[in-house]
Amino acid sequence: MSPVVTLDRVTKSYGELVALDEVTLAFPRGRFVAVMGPSGSGKSTMLHCAAALDPPTSGSVLIGEVDVSGLSETRRTQLRRKHMGFVFQSYNLLPAITVEDNITLPLRLAGVRADRDWLGELVDELGQTVVMVTHDPAAAARAHDTLVMADGKVIEVLDAPTPEDLAVRLTRLTGEPVA
Ligand SMILES: Nc1ncnc2c1ncn2[C@@H]1O[C@H](COP(=O)(O)OP(=O)(O)OP(=O)(O)O)[C@@H](O)[C@H]1O
Ligand SMILES: [Mg+2]
């Protein structure tokens, strides 16, 4: 089955700073993927590009079959509303609504009904993909796969790592013990 999101040599620069450095990866349908790595390694930048929130500086991002890298903000917004749900770090959450509502808000804004039984089928039967950025090895170990990022690159893709595997790798990368 074709991936839900594909990044092909995606670079994102902020002036001289290369936040994402020619990253190529695919998010398969129905996977729960964790993203780890030291602060500043490019996790948020990668997700923002993968979710069509930000356009890459170079390279291409496909959502399904659609290359979104050259699309206007308006078209990217339409695609996000149709295909993506988001739970941001606390400052972007709407505090008056639940996590579930935050995830389904884009669908409702797009006028699609998202009831509980339908969003459960999505995960279990239709193969919803979840990508979660975390600094917590125990949380990442619940995912199917874990991407490890450093210096704007994906340096490892781990299949079902243990929290201990992840803690060791992160300690090596950051030089600090991970809780
Ligand atoms: N809008 C921006 N303007 C300038 N530099 C940016 C911008 N966004 C990110 N950066 C820089 O790009 C690099 C990657 O940042 P990013 O936020 O993707 O890291 P991160 O892995 O998500 O870190 P954290 O774990 O702290 O959330 C950092 O050096 C950051 O300072
Ligand atoms: Mg971040």
JSON list of C-alpha atoms and ligand atoms in Angstrom, two decimals:
[
{"chain": "A", "resi": 1, "resn": "MET", "atom": "CA", "xyz": [0.00, 0.00, 0.00]},
{"chain": "A", "resi": 2, "resn": "SER", "atom": "CA", "xyz": [1.30, 3.46, -0.83]},
{"chain": "A", "resi": 3, "resn": "PRO", "atom": "CA", "xyz": [2.52, 5.62, 2.07]},
{"chain": "A", "resi": 4, "resn": "VAL", "atom": "CA", "xyz": [0.23, 8.30, 3.50]},
{"chain": "A", "resi": 5, "resn": "VAL", "atom": "CA", "xyz": [3.05, 10.84, 3.51]},
{"chain": "A", "resi": 6, "resn": "THR", "atom": "CA", "xyz": [6.35, 10.73, 1.62]},
{"chain": "A", "resi": 7, "resn": "LEU", "atom": "CA", "xyz": [9.29, 13.10, 2.05]},
{"chain": "A", "resi": 8, "resn": "ASP", "atom": "CA", "xyz": [11.82, 13.08, -0.77]},
{"chain": "A", "resi": 9, "resn": "ARG", "atom": "CA", "xyz": [15.11, 14.91, -0.09]},
{"chain": "A", "resi": 10, "resn": "VAL", "atom": "CA", "xyz": [13.32, 17.53, 1.96]},
{"chain": "A", "resi": 11, "resn": "THR", "atom": "CA", "xyz": [15.46, 20.44, 3.12]},
{"chain": "A", "resi": 12, "resn": "LYS", "atom": "CA", "xyz": [14.17, 23.31, 5.25]},
{"chain": "A", "resi": 13, "resn": "SER", "atom": "CA", "xyz": [16.50, 26.23, 5.84]},
{"chain": "A", "resi": 14, "resn": "TYR", "atom": "CA", "xyz": [16.07, 29.33, 7.95]},
{"chain": "A", "resi": 15, "resn": "GLY", "atom": "CA", "xyz": [18.65, 31.64, 6.46]},
{"chain": "A", "resi": 16, "resn": "GLU", "atom": "CA", "xyz": [22.01, 29.96, 7.00]},
{"chain": "A", "resi": 17, "resn": "LEU", "atom": "CA", "xyz": [20.55, 27.40, 9.38]},
{"chain": "A", "resi": 18, "resn": "VAL", "atom": "CA", "xyz": [19.64, 24.03, 7.85]},
{"chain": "A", "resi": 19, "resn": "ALA", "atom": "CA", "xyz": [16.89, 22.72, 10.13]},
{"chain": "A", "resi": 20, "resn": "LEU", "atom": "CA", "xyz": [16.08, 19.71, 7.91]},
{"chain": "A", "resi": 21, "resn": "ASP", "atom": "CA", "xyz": [18.81, 18.30, 5.71]},
{"chain": "A", "resi": 22, "resn": "GLU", "atom": "CA", "xyz": [17.71, 16.24, 2.66]},
{"chain": "A", "resi": 23, "resn": "VAL", "atom": "CA", "xyz": [15.39, 13.97, 4.60]},
{"chain": "A", "resi": 24, "resn": "THR", "atom": "CA", "xyz": [13.85, 11.07, 2.69]},
{"chain": "A", "resi": 25, "resn": "LEU", "atom": "CA", "xyz": [11.25, 8.93, 4.43]},
{"chain": "A", "resi": 26, "resn": "ALA", "atom": "CA", "xyz": [7.78, 7.49, 4.10]},
{"chain": "A", "resi": 27, "resn": "PHE", "atom": "CA", "xyz": [5.00, 7.11, 6.66]},
{"chain": "A", "resi": 28, "resn": "PRO", "atom": "CA", "xyz": [3.12, 3.89, 5.91]},
{"chain": "A", "resi": 29, "resn": "ARG", "atom": "CA", "xyz": [-0.63, 3.57, 6.37]},
{"chain": "A", "resi": 30, "resn": "GLY", "atom": "CA", "xyz": [-1.76, 2.20, 9.72]},
{"chain": "A", "resi": 31, "resn": "ARG", "atom": "CA", "xyz": [1.49, 2.77, 11.61]},
{"chain": "A", "resi": 32, "resn": "PHE", "atom": "CA", "xyz": [2.13, 4.49, 14.89]},
{"chain": "A", "resi": 33, "resn": "VAL", "atom": "CA", "xyz": [5.48, 6.23, 14.51]},
{"chain": "A", "resi": 34, "resn": "ALA", "atom": "CA", "xyz": [7.40, 8.03, 17.25]},
{"chain": "A", "resi": 35, "resn": "VAL", "atom": "CA", "xyz": [9.98, 10.73, 16.52]},
{"chain": "A", "resi": 36, "resn": "MET", "atom": "CA", "xyz": [12.81, 11.32, 18.98]},
{"chain": "A", "resi": 37, "resn": "GLY", "atom": "CA", "xyz": [16.03, 13.30, 19.04]},
{"chain": "A", "resi": 38, "resn": "PRO", "atom": "CA", "xyz": [17.76, 16.12, 20.88]},
{"chain": "A", "resi": 39, "resn": "SER", "atom": "CA", "xyz": [16.23, 19.58, 21.09]},
{"chain": "A", "resi": 40, "resn": "GLY", "atom": "CA", "xyz": [16.87, 21.41, 17.82]},
{"chain": "A", "resi": 41, "resn": "SER", "atom": "CA", "xyz": [17.41, 18.19, 15.80]},
{"chain": "A", "resi": 42, "resn": "GLY", "atom": "CA", "xyz": [14.54, 19.07, 13.45]},
{"chain": "A", "resi": 43, "resn": "LYS", "atom": "CA", "xyz": [11.62, 16.99, 14.76]},
{"chain": "A", "resi": 44, "resn": "SER", "atom": "CA", "xyz": [9.04, 19.80, 14.66]},
{"chain": "A", "resi": 45, "resn": "THR", "atom": "CA", "xyz": [10.38, 21.10, 11.36]},
{"chain": "A", "resi": 46, "resn": "MET", "atom": "CA", "xyz": [10.06, 17.62, 9.83]},
{"chain": "A", "resi": 47, "resn": "LEU", "atom": "CA", "xyz": [6.48, 17.26, 11.08]},
{"chain": "A", "resi": 48, "resn": "HIS", "atom": "CA", "xyz": [5.53, 20.73, 9.89]},
{"chain": "A", "resi": 49, "resn": "CYS", "atom": "CA", "xyz": [6.77, 19.84, 6.40]},
{"chain": "A", "resi": 50, "resn": "ALA", "atom": "CA", "xyz": [5.22, 16.34, 6.48]},
{"chain": "A", "resi": 51, "resn": "ALA", "atom": "CA", "xyz": [1.85, 17.81, 7.49]},
{"chain": "A", "resi": 52, "resn": "ALA", "atom": "CA", "xyz": [1.96, 20.59, 4.87]},
{"chain": "A", "resi": 53, "resn": "LEU", "atom": "CA", "xyz": [1.98, 23.27, 7.56]},
{"chain": "A", "resi": 54, "resn": "ASP", "atom": "CA", "xyz": [5.23, 24.67, 6.13]},
{"chain": "A", "resi": 55, "resn": "PRO", "atom": "CA", "xyz": [6.60, 24.37, 2.60]},
{"chain": "A", "resi": 56, "resn": "PRO", "atom": "CA", "xyz": [10.07, 22.85, 2.28]},
{"chain": "A", "resi": 57, "resn": "THR", "atom": "CA", "xyz": [12.94, 24.95, 0.93]},
{"chain": "A", "resi": 58, "resn": "SER", "atom": "CA", "xyz": [13.72, 22.12, -1.50]},
{"chain": "A", "resi": 59, "resn": "GLY", "atom": "CA", "xyz": [12.67, 18.54, -2.09]},
{"chain": "A", "resi": 60, "resn": "SER", "atom": "CA", "xyz": [9.12, 17.26, -2.26]},
{"chain": "A", "resi": 61, "resn": "VAL", "atom": "CA", "xyz": [6.38, 16.25, 0.15]},
{"chain": "A", "resi": 62, "resn": "LEU", "atom": "CA", "xyz": [3.59, 13.96, -1.02]},
{"chain": "A", "resi": 63, "resn": "ILE", "atom": "CA", "xyz": [0.33, 13.57, 0.88]},
{"chain": "A", "resi": 64, "resn": "GLY", "atom": "CA", "xyz": [-1.03, 10.40, -0.64]},
{"chain": "A", "resi": 65, "resn": "GLU", "atom": "CA", "xyz": [-0.25, 10.95, -4.30]},
{"chain": "A", "resi": 66, "resn": "VAL", "atom": "CA", "xyz": [-0.41, 14.74, -4.17]},
{"chain": "A", "resi": 67, "resn": "ASP", "atom": "CA", "xyz": [2.83, 16.72, -4.23]},
{"chain": "A", "resi": 68, "resn": "VAL", "atom": "CA", "xyz": [2.11, 19.54, -1.79]},
{"chain": "A", "resi": 69, "resn": "SER", "atom": "CA", "xyz": [5.55, 21.17, -1.83]},
{"chain": "A", "resi": 70, "resn": "GLY", "atom": "CA", "xyz": [4.65, 23.74, -4.46]},
{"chain": "A", "resi": 71, "resn": "LEU", "atom": "CA", "xyz": [1.03, 24.34, -3.47]},
{"chain": "A", "resi": 72, "resn": "SER", "atom": "CA", "xyz": [-0.39, 27.62, -2.21]},
{"chain": "A", "resi": 73, "resn": "GLU", "atom": "CA", "xyz": [-1.16, 28.10, 1.49]},
{"chain": "A", "resi": 74, "resn": "THR", "atom": "CA", "xyz": [-4.87, 27.87, 0.65]},
{"chain": "A", "resi": 75, "resn": "ARG", "atom": "CA", "xyz": [-4.54, 24.50, -1.11]},
{"chain": "A", "resi": 76, "resn": "ARG", "atom": "CA", "xyz": [-2.29, 23.16, 1.66]},
{"chain": "A", "resi": 77, "resn": "THR", "atom": "CA", "xyz": [-4.89, 24.22, 4.23]},
{"chain": "A", "resi": 78, "resn": "GLN", "atom": "CA", "xyz": [-7.63, 22.39, 2.30]},
{"chain": "A", "resi": 79, "resn": "LEU", "atom": "CA", "xyz": [-5.53, 19.21, 2.19]},
{"chain": "A", "resi": 80, "resn": "ARG", "atom": "CA", "xyz": [-4.66, 19.44, 5.89]},
{"chain": "A", "resi": 81, "resn": "ARG", "atom": "CA", "xyz": [-8.29, 19.82, 6.84]},
{"chain": "A", "resi": 82, "resn": "LYS", "atom": "CA", "xyz": [-9.20, 16.76, 4.83]},
{"chain": "A", "resi": 83, "resn": "HIS", "atom": "CA", "xyz": [-6.35, 14.46, 5.85]},
{"chain": "A", "resi": 84, "resn": "MET", "atom": "CA", "xyz": [-4.69, 15.59, 9.08]},
{"chain": "A", "resi": 85, "resn": "GLY", "atom": "CA", "xyz": [-5.43, 15.91, 12.76]},
{"chain": "A", "resi": 86, "resn": "PHE", "atom": "CA", "xyz": [-3.08, 17.66, 15.16]},
{"chain": "A", "resi": 87, "resn": "VAL", "atom": "CA", "xyz": [-2.28, 17.69, 18.84]},
{"chain": "A", "resi": 88, "resn": "PHE", "atom": "CA", "xyz": [0.36, 20.34, 19.45]},
{"chain": "A", "resi": 89, "resn": "GLN", "atom": "CA", "xyz": [2.49, 20.91, 22.49]},
{"chain": "A", "resi": 90, "resn": "SER", "atom": "CA", "xyz": [0.33, 22.60, 25.10]},
{"chain": "A", "resi": 91, "resn": "TYR", "atom": "CA", "xyz": [0.46, 26.18, 23.82]},
{"chain": "A", "resi": 92, "resn": "ASN", "atom": "CA", "xyz": [-1.44, 25.32, 20.65]},
{"chain": "A", "resi": 93, "resn": "LEU", "atom": "CA", "xyz": [-4.13, 23.18, 22.26]},
{"chain": "A", "resi": 94, "resn": "LEU", "atom": "CA", "xyz": [-7.56, 24.67, 22.79]},
{"chain": "A", "resi": 95, "resn": "PRO", "atom": "CA", "xyz": [-7.89, 24.14, 26.53]},
{"chain": "A", "resi": 96, "resn": "ALA", "atom": "CA", "xyz": [-11.68, 24.06, 26.60]},
{"chain": "A", "resi": 97, "resn": "ILE", "atom": "CA", "xyz": [-11.89, 20.94, 24.44]},
{"chain": "A", "resi": 98, "resn": "THR", "atom": "CA", "xyz": [-10.58, 17.40, 24.83]},
{"chain": "A", "resi": 99, "resn": "VAL", "atom": "CA", "xyz": [-7.58, 15.78, 23.11]},
{"chain": "A", "resi": 100, "resn": "GLU", "atom": "CA", "xyz": [-10.04, 13.84, 20.97]},
{"chain": "A", "resi": 101, "resn": "ASP", "atom": "CA", "xyz": [-11.75, 17.07, 19.93]},
{"chain": "A", "resi": 102, "resn": "ASN", "atom": "CA", "xyz": [-8.39, 18.67, 19.14]},
{"chain": "A", "resi": 103, "resn": "ILE", "atom": "CA", "xyz": [-7.61, 15.75, 16.83]},
{"chain": "A", "resi": 104, "resn": "THR", "atom": "CA", "xyz": [-10.96, 15.81, 15.07]},
{"chain": "A", "resi": 105, "resn": "LEU", "atom": "CA", "xyz": [-11.27, 19.61, 14.88]},
{"chain": "A", "resi": 106, "resn": "PRO", "atom": "CA", "xyz": [-9.74, 19.82, 11.38]},
{"chain": "A", "resi": 107, "resn": "LEU", "atom": "CA", "xyz": [-12.29, 17.29, 10.11]},
{"chain": "A", "resi": 108, "resn": "ARG", "atom": "CA", "xyz": [-15.15, 19.26, 11.62]},
{"chain": "A", "resi": 109, "resn": "LEU", "atom": "CA", "xyz": [-13.82, 22.52, 10.20]},
{"chain": "A", "resi": 110, "resn": "ALA", "atom": "CA", "xyz": [-13.85, 20.78, 6.82]},
{"chain": "A", "resi": 111, "resn": "GLY", "atom": "CA", "xyz": [-17.49, 19.81, 7.39]},
{"chain": "A", "resi": 112, "resn": "VAL", "atom": "CA", "xyz": [-16.90, 16.07, 7.84]},
{"chain": "A", "resi": 113, "resn": "ARG", "atom": "CA", "xyz": [-18.65, 14.36, 10.74]},
{"chain": "A", "resi": 114, "resn": "ALA", "atom": "CA", "xyz": [-16.16, 12.52, 12.94]},
{"chain": "A", "resi": 115, "resn": "ASP", "atom": "CA", "xyz": [-17.95, 10.49, 15.55]},
{"chain": "A", "resi": 116, "resn": "ARG", "atom": "CA", "xyz": [-16.18, 8.18, 17.94]},
{"chain": "A", "resi": 117, "resn": "ASP", "atom": "CA", "xyz": [-17.15, 4.93, 16.25]},
{"chain": "A", "resi": 118, "resn": "TRP", "atom": "CA", "xyz": [-16.07, 6.22, 12.86]},
{"chain": "A", "resi": 119, "resn": "LEU", "atom": "CA", "xyz": [-12.37, 7.92, 14.15]},
{"chain": "A", "resi": 120, "resn": "GLY", "atom": "CA", "xyz": [-12.04, 4.03, 16.14]},
{"chain": "A", "resi": 121, "resn": "GLU", "atom": "CA", "xyz": [-12.60, 2.31, 12.75]},
{"chain": "A", "resi": 122, "resn": "LEU", "atom": "CA", "xyz": [-10.06, 4.66, 11.23]},
{"chain": "A", "resi": 123, "resn": "VAL", "atom": "CA", "xyz": [-7.39, 3.48, 13.61]},
{"chain": "A", "resi": 124, "resn": "ASP", "atom": "CA", "xyz": [-8.23, -0.21, 13.76]},
{"chain": "A", "resi": 125, "resn": "GLU", "atom": "CA", "xyz": [-9.56, -1.03, 10.31]},
{"chain": "A", "resi": 126, "resn": "LEU", "atom": "CA", "xyz": [-8.87, 1.76, 7.87]},
{"chain": "A", "resi": 127, "resn": "GLY", "atom": "CA", "xyz": [-5.30, 2.28, 8.94]},
{"chain": "A", "resi": 128, "resn": "GLN", "atom": "CA", "xyz": [-5.00, 5.77, 10.38]},
{"chain": "A", "resi": 129, "resn": "THR", "atom": "CA", "xyz": [-1.35, 6.77, 10.76]},
{"chain": "A", "resi": 130, "resn": "VAL", "atom": "CA", "xyz": [-0.17, 8.47, 13.93]},
{"chain": "A", "resi": 131, "resn": "VAL", "atom": "CA", "xyz": [3.14, 10.34, 14.23]},
{"chain": "A", "resi": 132, "resn": "MET", "atom": "CA", "xyz": [4.14, 11.44, 17.71]},
{"chain": "A", "resi": 133, "resn": "VAL", "atom": "CA", "xyz": [7.09, 13.58, 18.72]},
{"chain": "A", "resi": 134, "resn": "THR", "atom": "CA", "xyz": [8.29, 12.83, 22.22]},
{"chain": "A", "resi": 135, "resn": "HIS", "atom": "CA", "xyz": [11.28, 13.08, 24.53]},
{"chain": "A", "resi": 136, "resn": "ASP", "atom": "CA", "xyz": [9.94, 10.19, 26.63]},
{"chain": "A", "resi": 137, "resn": "PRO", "atom": "CA", "xyz": [11.46, 6.77, 25.76]},
{"chain": "A", "resi": 138, "resn": "ALA", "atom": "CA", "xyz": [8.59, 4.96, 27.50]},
{"chain": "A", "resi": 139, "resn": "ALA", "atom": "CA", "xyz": [6.06, 6.81, 25.32]},
{"chain": "A", "resi": 140, "resn": "ALA", "atom": "CA", "xyz": [8.07, 6.17, 22.13]},
{"chain": "A", "resi": 141, "resn": "ALA", "atom": "CA", "xyz": [8.32, 2.46, 22.95]},
{"chain": "A", "resi": 142, "resn": "ARG", "atom": "CA", "xyz": [4.54, 2.21, 22.53]},
{"chain": "A", "resi": 143, "resn": "ALA", "atom": "CA", "xyz": [4.88, 3.07, 18.84]},
{"chain": "A", "resi": 144, "resn": "HIS", "atom": "CA", "xyz": [5.52, 0.54, 16.06]},
{"chain": "A", "resi": 145, "resn": "ASP", "atom": "CA", "xyz": [8.61, 2.36, 14.82]},
{"chain": "A", "resi": 146, "resn": "THR", "atom": "CA", "xyz": [10.77, 5.13, 16.20]},
{"chain": "A", "resi": 147, "resn": "LEU", "atom": "CA", "xyz": [12.69, 7.62, 14.04]},
{"chain": "A", "resi": 148, "resn": "VAL", "atom": "CA", "xyz": [15.74, 9.12, 15.71]},
{"chain": "A", "resi": 149, "resn": "MET", "atom": "CA", "xyz": [16.75, 12.56, 14.45]},
{"chain": "A", "resi": 150, "resn": "ALA", "atom": "CA", "xyz": [20.00, 14.49, 14.90]},
{"chain": "A", "resi": 151, "resn": "ASP", "atom": "CA", "xyz": [21.26, 17.62, 13.13]},
{"chain": "A", "resi": 152, "resn": "GLY", "atom": "CA", "xyz": [18.35, 17.78, 10.70]},
{"chain": "A", "resi": 153, "resn": "LYS", "atom": "CA", "xyz": [18.65, 14.16, 9.57]},
{"chain": "A", "resi": 154, "resn": "VAL", "atom": "CA", "xyz": [16.91, 10.89, 10.40]},
{"chain": "A", "resi": 155, "resn": "ILE", "atom": "CA", "xyz": [19.86, 8.90, 11.69]},
{"chain": "A", "resi": 156, "resn": "GLU", "atom": "CA", "xyz": [18.04, 5.73, 12.73]},
{"chain": "A", "resi": 157, "resn": "VAL", "atom": "CA", "xyz": [14.73, 3.96, 12.16]},
{"chain": "A", "resi": 158, "resn": "LEU", "atom": "CA", "xyz": [14.11, 1.49, 14.96]},
{"chain": "A", "resi": 159, "resn": "ASP", "atom": "CA", "xyz": [11.55, -1.29, 14.78]},
{"chain": "A", "resi": 160, "resn": "ALA", "atom": "CA", "xyz": [9.86, -1.77, 18.18]},
{"chain": "A", "resi": 161, "resn": "PRO", "atom": "CA", "xyz": [12.72, -0.52, 20.39]},
{"chain": "A", "resi": 162, "resn": "THR", "atom": "CA", "xyz": [12.55, -0.95, 24.16]},
{"chain": "A", "resi": 163, "resn": "PRO", "atom": "CA", "xyz": [12.55, 2.16, 26.39]},
{"chain": "A", "resi": 164, "resn": "GLU", "atom": "CA", "xyz": [16.08, 1.13, 27.45]},
{"chain": "A", "resi": 165, "resn": "ASP", "atom": "CA", "xyz": [17.32, 1.01, 23.81]},
{"chain": "A", "resi": 166, "resn": "LEU", "atom": "CA", "xyz": [15.92, 4.48, 23.27]},
{"chain": "A", "resi": 167, "resn": "ALA", "atom": "CA", "xyz": [17.28, 5.92, 26.51]},
{"chain": "A", "resi": 168, "resn": "VAL", "atom": "CA", "xyz": [20.78, 4.68, 25.63]},
{"chain": "A", "resi": 169, "resn": "ARG", "atom": "CA", "xyz": [20.63, 6.18, 22.14]},
{"chain": "A", "resi": 170, "resn": "LEU", "atom": "CA", "xyz": [19.33, 9.54, 23.33]},
{"chain": "A", "resi": 171, "resn": "THR", "atom": "CA", "xyz": [21.89, 9.72, 26.10]},
{"chain": "A", "resi": 172, "resn": "ARG", "atom": "CA", "xyz": [24.60, 9.15, 23.49]},
{"chain": "A", "resi": 173, "resn": "LEU", "atom": "CA", "xyz": [23.20, 11.93, 21.31]},
{"chain": "A", "resi": 174, "resn": "THR", "atom": "CA", "xyz": [22.60, 14.52, 23.99]},
{"chain": "A", "resi": 175, "resn": "GLY", "atom": "CA", "xyz": [25.30, 13.56, 26.46]},
{"chain": "A", "resi": 176, "resn": "GLU", "atom": "CA", "xyz": [22.70, 13.74, 29.19]},
{"chain": "A", "resi": 177, "resn": "PRO", "atom": "CA", "xyz": [20.81, 10.93, 30.89]},
{"chain": "A", "resi": 178, "resn": "VAL", "atom": "CA", "xyz": [17.16, 10.67, 29.81]},
{"chain": "A", "resi": 179, "resn": "ALA", "atom": "CA", "xyz": [14.51, 10.15, 32.48]},
{"chain": "B", "resi": 1, "resn": "LIG", "atom": "N1", "xyz": [10.83, 29.52, 12.42]},
{"chain": "B", "resi": 1, "resn": "LIG", "atom": "C1", "xyz": [12.13, 29.33, 12.62]},
{"chain": "B", "resi": 1, "resn": "LIG", "atom": "N2", "xyz": [13.04, 30.30, 12.36]},
{"chain": "B", "resi": 1, "resn": "LIG", "atom": "C2", "xyz": [14.35, 30.10, 12.54]},
{"chain": "B", "resi": 1, "resn": "LIG", "atom": "N3", "xyz": [14.90, 28.95, 12.99]},
{"chain": "B", "resi": 1, "resn": "LIG", "atom": "C3", "xyz": [14.06, 27.95, 13.28]},
{"chain": "B", "resi": 1, "resn": "LIG", "atom": "C4", "xyz": [12.64, 28.08, 13.11]},
{"chain": "B", "resi": 1, "resn": "LIG", "atom": "N4", "xyz": [12.06, 26.91, 13.48]},
{"chain": "B", "resi": 1, "resn": "LIG", "atom": "C5", "xyz": [13.06, 26.11, 13.85]},
{"chain": "B", "resi": 1, "resn": "LIG", "atom": "N5", "xyz": [14.25, 26.71, 13.75]},
{"chain": "B", "resi": 1, "resn": "LIG", "atom": "C6", "xyz": [15.56, 26.12, 14.04]},
{"chain": "B", "resi": 1, "resn": "LIG", "atom": "O1", "xyz": [15.65, 24.89, 13.34]},
{"chain": "B", "resi": 1, "resn": "LIG", "atom": "C7", "xyz": [16.29, 23.89, 14.13]},
{"chain": "B", "resi": 1, "resn": "LIG", "atom": "C8", "xyz": [15.35, 22.72, 14.32]},
{"chain": "B", "resi": 1, "resn": "LIG", "atom": "O2", "xyz": [14.27, 23.15, 15.13]},
{"chain": "B", "resi": 1, "resn": "LIG", "atom": "P1", "xyz": [13.06, 22.21, 15.54]},
{"chain": "B", "resi": 1, "resn": "LIG", "atom": "O3", "xyz": [12.07, 23.09, 16.22]},
{"chain": "B", "resi": 1, "resn": "LIG", "atom": "O4", "xyz": [12.59, 21.46, 14.34]},
{"chain": "B", "resi": 1, "resn": "LIG", "atom": "O5", "xyz": [13.75, 21.20, 16.56]},
{"chain": "B", "resi": 1, "resn": "LIG", "atom": "P2", "xyz": [13.06, 20.10, 17.50]},
{"chain": "B", "resi": 1, "resn": "LIG", "atom": "O6", "xyz": [13.79, 18.82, 17.25]},
{"chain": "B", "resi": 1, "resn": "LIG", "atom": "O7", "xyz": [11.60, 20.12, 17.29]},
{"chain": "B", "resi": 1, "resn": "LIG", "atom": "O8", "xyz": [13.44, 20.64, 18.97]},
{"chain": "B", "resi": 1, "resn": "LIG", "atom": "P3", "xyz": [12.60, 20.52, 20.35]},
{"chain": "B", "resi": 1, "resn": "LIG", "atom": "O9", "xyz": [12.86, 19.15, 20.89]},
{"chain": "B", "resi": 1, "resn": "LIG", "atom": "O10", "xyz": [13.23, 21.58, 21.21]},
{"chain": "B", "resi": 1, "resn": "LIG", "atom": "O11", "xyz": [11.16, 20.78, 20.07]},
{"chain": "B", "resi": 1, "resn": "LIG", "atom": "C9", "xyz": [16.69, 24.58, 15.43]},
{"chain": "B", "resi": 1, "resn": "LIG", "atom": "O12", "xyz": [18.02, 25.01, 15.30]},
{"chain": "B", "resi": 1, "resn": "LIG", "atom": "C10", "xyz": [15.73, 25.75, 15.51]},
{"chain": "B", "resi": 1, "resn": "LIG", "atom": "O13", "xyz": [16.31, 26.82, 16.25]},
{"chain": "B", "resi": 2, "resn": "MG", "atom": "MG", "xyz": [9.96, 20.53, 18.52]}
]
